[in-house]
Short mmCIF file of C-alpha atoms in Angstrom, two decimals:
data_model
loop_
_atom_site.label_atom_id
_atom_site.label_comp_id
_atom_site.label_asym_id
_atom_site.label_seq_id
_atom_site.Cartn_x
_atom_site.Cartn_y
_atom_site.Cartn_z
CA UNK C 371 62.21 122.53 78.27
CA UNK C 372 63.85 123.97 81.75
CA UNK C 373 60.75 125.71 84.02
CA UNK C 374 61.73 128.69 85.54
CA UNK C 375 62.81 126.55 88.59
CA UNK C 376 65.41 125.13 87.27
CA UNK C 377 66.77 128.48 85.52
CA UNK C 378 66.61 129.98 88.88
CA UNK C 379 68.75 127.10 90.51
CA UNK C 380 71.22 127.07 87.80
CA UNK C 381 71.48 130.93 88.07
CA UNK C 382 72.46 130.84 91.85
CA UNK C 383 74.99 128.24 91.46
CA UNK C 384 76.73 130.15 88.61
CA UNK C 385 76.59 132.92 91.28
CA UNK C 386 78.02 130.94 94.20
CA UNK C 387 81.04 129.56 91.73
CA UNK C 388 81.67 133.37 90.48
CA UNK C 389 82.03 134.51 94.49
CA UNK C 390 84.09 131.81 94.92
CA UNK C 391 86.22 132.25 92.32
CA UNK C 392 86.39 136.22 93.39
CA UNK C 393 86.77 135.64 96.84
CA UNK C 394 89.82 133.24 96.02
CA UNK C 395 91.16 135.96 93.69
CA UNK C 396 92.46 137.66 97.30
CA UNK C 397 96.16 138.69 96.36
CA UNK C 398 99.36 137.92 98.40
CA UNK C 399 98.50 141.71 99.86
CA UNK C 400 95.32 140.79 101.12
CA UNK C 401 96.57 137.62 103.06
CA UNK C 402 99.38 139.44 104.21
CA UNK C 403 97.58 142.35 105.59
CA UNK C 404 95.08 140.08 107.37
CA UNK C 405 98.06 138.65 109.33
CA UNK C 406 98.62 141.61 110.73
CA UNK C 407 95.00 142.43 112.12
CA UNK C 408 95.21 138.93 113.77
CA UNK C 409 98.30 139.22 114.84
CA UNK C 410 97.59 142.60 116.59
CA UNK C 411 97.83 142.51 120.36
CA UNK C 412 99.36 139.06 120.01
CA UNK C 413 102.93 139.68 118.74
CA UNK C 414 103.95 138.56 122.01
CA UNK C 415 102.30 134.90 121.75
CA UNK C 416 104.16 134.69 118.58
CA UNK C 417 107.60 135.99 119.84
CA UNK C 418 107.45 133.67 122.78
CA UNK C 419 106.47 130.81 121.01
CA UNK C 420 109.19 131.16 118.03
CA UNK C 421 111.77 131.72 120.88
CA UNK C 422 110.32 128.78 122.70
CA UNK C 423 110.28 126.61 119.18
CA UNK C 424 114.39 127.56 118.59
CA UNK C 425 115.57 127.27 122.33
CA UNK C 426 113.95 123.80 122.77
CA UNK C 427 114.99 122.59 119.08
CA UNK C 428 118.64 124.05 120.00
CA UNK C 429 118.94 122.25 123.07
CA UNK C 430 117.28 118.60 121.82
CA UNK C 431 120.41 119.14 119.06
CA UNK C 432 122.75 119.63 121.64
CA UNK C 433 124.46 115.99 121.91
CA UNK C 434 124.23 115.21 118.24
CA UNK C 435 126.77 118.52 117.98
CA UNK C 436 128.69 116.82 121.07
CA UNK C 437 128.92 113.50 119.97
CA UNK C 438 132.10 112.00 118.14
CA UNK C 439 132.07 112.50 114.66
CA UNK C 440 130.65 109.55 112.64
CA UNK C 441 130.04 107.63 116.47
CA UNK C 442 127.05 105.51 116.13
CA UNK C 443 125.56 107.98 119.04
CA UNK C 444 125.36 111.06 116.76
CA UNK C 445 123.74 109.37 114.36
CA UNK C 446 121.24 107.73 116.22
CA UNK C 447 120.84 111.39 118.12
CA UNK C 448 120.57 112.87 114.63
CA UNK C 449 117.39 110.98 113.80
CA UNK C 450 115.64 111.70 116.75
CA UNK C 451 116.78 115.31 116.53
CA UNK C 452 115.12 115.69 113.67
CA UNK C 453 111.50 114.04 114.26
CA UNK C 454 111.81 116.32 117.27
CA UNK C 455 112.07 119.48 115.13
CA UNK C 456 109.43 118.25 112.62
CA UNK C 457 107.34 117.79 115.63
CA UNK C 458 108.15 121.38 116.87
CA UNK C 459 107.56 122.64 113.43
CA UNK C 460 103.69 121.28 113.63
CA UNK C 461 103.46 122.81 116.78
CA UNK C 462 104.55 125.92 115.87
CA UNK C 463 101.66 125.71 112.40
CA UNK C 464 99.03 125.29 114.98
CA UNK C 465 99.63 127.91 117.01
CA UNK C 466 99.72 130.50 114.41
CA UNK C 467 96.38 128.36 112.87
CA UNK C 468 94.92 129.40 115.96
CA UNK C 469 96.19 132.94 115.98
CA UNK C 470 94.60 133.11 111.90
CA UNK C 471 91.25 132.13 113.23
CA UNK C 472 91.03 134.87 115.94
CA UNK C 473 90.44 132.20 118.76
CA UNK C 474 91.98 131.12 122.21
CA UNK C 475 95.73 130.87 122.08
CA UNK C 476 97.64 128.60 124.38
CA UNK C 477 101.69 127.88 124.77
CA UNK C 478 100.44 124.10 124.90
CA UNK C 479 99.45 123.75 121.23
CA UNK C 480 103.18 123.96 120.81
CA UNK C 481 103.34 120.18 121.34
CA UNK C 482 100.72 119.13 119.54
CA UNK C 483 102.19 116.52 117.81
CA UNK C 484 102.92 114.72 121.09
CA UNK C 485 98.98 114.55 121.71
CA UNK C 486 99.20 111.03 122.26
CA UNK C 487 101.39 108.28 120.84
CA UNK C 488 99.06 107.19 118.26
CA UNK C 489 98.96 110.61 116.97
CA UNK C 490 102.55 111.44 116.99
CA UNK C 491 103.79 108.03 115.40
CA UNK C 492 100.94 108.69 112.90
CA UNK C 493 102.35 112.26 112.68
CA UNK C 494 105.96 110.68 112.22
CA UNK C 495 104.76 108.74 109.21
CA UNK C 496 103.23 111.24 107.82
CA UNK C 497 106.74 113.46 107.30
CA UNK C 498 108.29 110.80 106.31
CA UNK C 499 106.31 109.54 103.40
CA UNK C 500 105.93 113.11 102.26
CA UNK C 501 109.70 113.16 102.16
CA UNK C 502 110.00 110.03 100.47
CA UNK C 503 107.56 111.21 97.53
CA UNK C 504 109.17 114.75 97.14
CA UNK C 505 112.52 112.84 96.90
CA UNK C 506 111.33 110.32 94.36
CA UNK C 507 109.84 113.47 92.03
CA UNK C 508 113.06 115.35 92.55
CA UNK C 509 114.26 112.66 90.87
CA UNK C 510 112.57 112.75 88.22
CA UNK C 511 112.79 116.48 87.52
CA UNK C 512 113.26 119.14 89.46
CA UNK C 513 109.89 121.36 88.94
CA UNK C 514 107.64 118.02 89.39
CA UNK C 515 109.25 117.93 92.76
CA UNK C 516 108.87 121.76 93.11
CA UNK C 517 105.13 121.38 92.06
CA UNK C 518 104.64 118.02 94.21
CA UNK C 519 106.31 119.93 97.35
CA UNK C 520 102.95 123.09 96.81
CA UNK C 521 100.74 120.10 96.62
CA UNK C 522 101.64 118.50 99.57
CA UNK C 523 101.95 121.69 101.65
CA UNK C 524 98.71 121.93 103.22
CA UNK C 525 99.50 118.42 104.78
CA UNK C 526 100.20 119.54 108.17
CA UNK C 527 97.32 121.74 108.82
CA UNK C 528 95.01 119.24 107.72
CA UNK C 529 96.34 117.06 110.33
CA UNK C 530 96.05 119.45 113.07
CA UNK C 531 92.10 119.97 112.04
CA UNK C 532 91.45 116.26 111.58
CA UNK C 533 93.30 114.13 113.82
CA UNK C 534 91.70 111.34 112.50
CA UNK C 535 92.91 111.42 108.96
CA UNK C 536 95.77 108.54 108.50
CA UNK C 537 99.01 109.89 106.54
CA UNK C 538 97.92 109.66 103.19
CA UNK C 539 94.29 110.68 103.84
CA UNK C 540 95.58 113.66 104.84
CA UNK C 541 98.50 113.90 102.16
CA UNK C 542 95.84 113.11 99.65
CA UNK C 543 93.39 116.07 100.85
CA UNK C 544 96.14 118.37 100.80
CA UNK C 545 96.76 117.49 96.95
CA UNK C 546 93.39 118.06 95.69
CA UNK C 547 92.87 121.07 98.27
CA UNK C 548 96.20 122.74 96.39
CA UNK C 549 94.73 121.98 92.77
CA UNK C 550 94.62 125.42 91.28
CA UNK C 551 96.53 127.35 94.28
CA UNK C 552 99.70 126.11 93.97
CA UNK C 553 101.47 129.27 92.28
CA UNK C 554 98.97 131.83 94.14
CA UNK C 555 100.71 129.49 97.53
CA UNK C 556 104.13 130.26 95.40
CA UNK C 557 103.35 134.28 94.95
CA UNK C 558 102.35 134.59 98.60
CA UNK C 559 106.20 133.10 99.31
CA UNK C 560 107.47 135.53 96.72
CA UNK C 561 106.23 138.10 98.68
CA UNK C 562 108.12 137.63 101.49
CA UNK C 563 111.34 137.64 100.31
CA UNK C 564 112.21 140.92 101.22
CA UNK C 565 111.43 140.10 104.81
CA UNK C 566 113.59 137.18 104.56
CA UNK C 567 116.64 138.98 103.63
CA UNK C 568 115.99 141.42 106.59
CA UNK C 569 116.15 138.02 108.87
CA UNK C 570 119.84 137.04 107.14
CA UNK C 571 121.21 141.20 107.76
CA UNK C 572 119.96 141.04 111.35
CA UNK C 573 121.40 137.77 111.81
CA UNK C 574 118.47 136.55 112.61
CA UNK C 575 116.52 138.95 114.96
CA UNK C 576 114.13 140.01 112.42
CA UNK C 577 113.20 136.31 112.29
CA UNK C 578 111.51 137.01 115.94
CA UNK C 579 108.70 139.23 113.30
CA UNK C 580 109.36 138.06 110.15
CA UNK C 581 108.29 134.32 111.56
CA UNK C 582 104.54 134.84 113.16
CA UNK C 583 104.09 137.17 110.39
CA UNK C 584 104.61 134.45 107.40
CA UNK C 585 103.26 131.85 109.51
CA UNK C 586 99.76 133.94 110.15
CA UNK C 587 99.92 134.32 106.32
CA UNK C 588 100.23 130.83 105.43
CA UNK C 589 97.69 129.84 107.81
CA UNK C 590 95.25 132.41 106.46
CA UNK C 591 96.01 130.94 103.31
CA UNK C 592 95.11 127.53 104.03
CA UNK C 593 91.94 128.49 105.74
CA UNK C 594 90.57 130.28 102.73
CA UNK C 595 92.28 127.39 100.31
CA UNK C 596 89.91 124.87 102.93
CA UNK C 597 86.96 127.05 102.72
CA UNK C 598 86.80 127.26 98.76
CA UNK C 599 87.34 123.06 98.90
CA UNK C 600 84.38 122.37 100.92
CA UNK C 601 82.21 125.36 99.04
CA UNK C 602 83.31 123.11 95.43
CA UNK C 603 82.65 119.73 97.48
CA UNK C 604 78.77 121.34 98.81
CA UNK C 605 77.88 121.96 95.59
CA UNK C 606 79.16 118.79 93.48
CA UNK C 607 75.88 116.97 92.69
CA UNK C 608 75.40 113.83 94.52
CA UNK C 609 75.37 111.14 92.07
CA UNK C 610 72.55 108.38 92.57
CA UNK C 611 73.28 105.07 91.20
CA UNK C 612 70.85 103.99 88.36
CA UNK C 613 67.39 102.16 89.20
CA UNK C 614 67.49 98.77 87.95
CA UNK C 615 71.27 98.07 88.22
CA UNK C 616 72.70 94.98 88.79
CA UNK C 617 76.02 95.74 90.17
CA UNK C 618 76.97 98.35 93.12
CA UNK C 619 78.23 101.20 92.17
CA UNK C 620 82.21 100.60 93.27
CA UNK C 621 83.31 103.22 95.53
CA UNK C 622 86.32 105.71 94.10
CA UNK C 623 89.43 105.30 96.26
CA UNK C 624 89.83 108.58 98.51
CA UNK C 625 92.93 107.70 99.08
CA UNK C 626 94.74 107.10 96.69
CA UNK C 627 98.30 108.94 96.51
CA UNK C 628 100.25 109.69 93.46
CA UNK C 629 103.87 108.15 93.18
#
């Protein structure tokens, strides 16, 4: 028979699981209004660094536009065009990361990914085995690759908070972070759409809102995604291998990515 210790225990951890499952219940309203409080007083950071983000990635472009058509140049300029705006892209996720967690904003985390070069080759890879697997379920079907591309999209902001994490360490994470949250990720986008059809009638001016807004909102989202991860990885039992055995208990594979 359970003593009243153990009743008590297993109480509080059905009462840590409901909270968490309430306080991940917070709607695509909730998210979106919290961007705004951080963003108050700081819609100038996130003007200037959006403006920064598109005159920089405009200008890198610049020769691939110039070159000859089908020249060996443009397509070589092409290439590096693009790592360049994936890189600016990361950049631009940390800032507003930083701007979601209320703490000291700087121009500099713009160029994050170019850290150091270990870092930004390991960023590099990163991007481009994510493409490679969203390609090879597109293939397959189209909603696996819609599903696979939800999974995958806390990727980047993992890397920003651990450096350390190799590509598909942090790939991985990002997959079994998103398990569960991938349509409330997919409602919060929804939600938006209006805004995004203001950015297409203004040609694009709106965009200079519209873009620190979402991006605030997204990075809210992953920090309360992250939060509810660790909570469910705190309270997972720690499982003790049996007295007696033989054999080691072999190690699951962290890891391991799905193809």
């Amino acid at each position: 028979m359970e003593n009243k210790e153990d009743i008590q225990v297993e109480q509080q951890e059905t009462e840590v699981f409901e909270g968490r499952e309430e306080a991940m219940a917070a709607s695509a309203a909730d998210i979106r209004a919290y961007a705004r409080e951080a963003l108050h007083g700081k819609w100038g950071y996130g003007i200037i660094v959006w403006l920064l983000l598109m005159l920089l990635d405009t200008l890198f472009s610049l020769p691939e536009y110039i070159a000859d058509e089908g020249s060996s140049f443009g397509d070589i300029w092409g290439i590096i065009s693009t790592t360049f705006s994936w890189c600016m892209w990361f950049g631009l996720m940390a800032c507003f990361l930083d701007v979601a967690r209320k703490t000291h904003l700087s121009y500099k985390r713009l160029f994050t990914a170019f850290r150091n070069v270990e870092f930004f080759f390991k960023f590099v890879i990163t991007e481009i085995l994510q493409t490679i697997f969203l390609i090879c379920w597109y293939l397959l079907l189209i909603i696996p690759g819609i599903i696979k591309y939800y999974s995958y999209a806390m990727t980047e902001f993992i890397l920003i908070d651990h450096p350390e994490y190799g590509p598909l360490q942090a790939i991985t994470e990002s997959r079994k972070m998103m398990y569960g949250h991938r349509m409330q990720l997919f409602i919060l986008g929804l939600s938006f759409i209006g805004w995004f059809l203001l950015c297409i009638i203004t040609l694009g001016i709106a965009s200079l809102w519209v873009v620190p807004y979402y991006s605030t909102a997204r990075a809210k989202f992953y920090l309360d995604v992250k939060a509810e991860y660790e909570r469910k990885l705190a309270a997972e039992p720690i499982q003790k291998p049996e007295t007696g055995s033989a054999e080691p208990v072999e190690k699951e594979k962290e890891f391991e990515v799905e193809e």
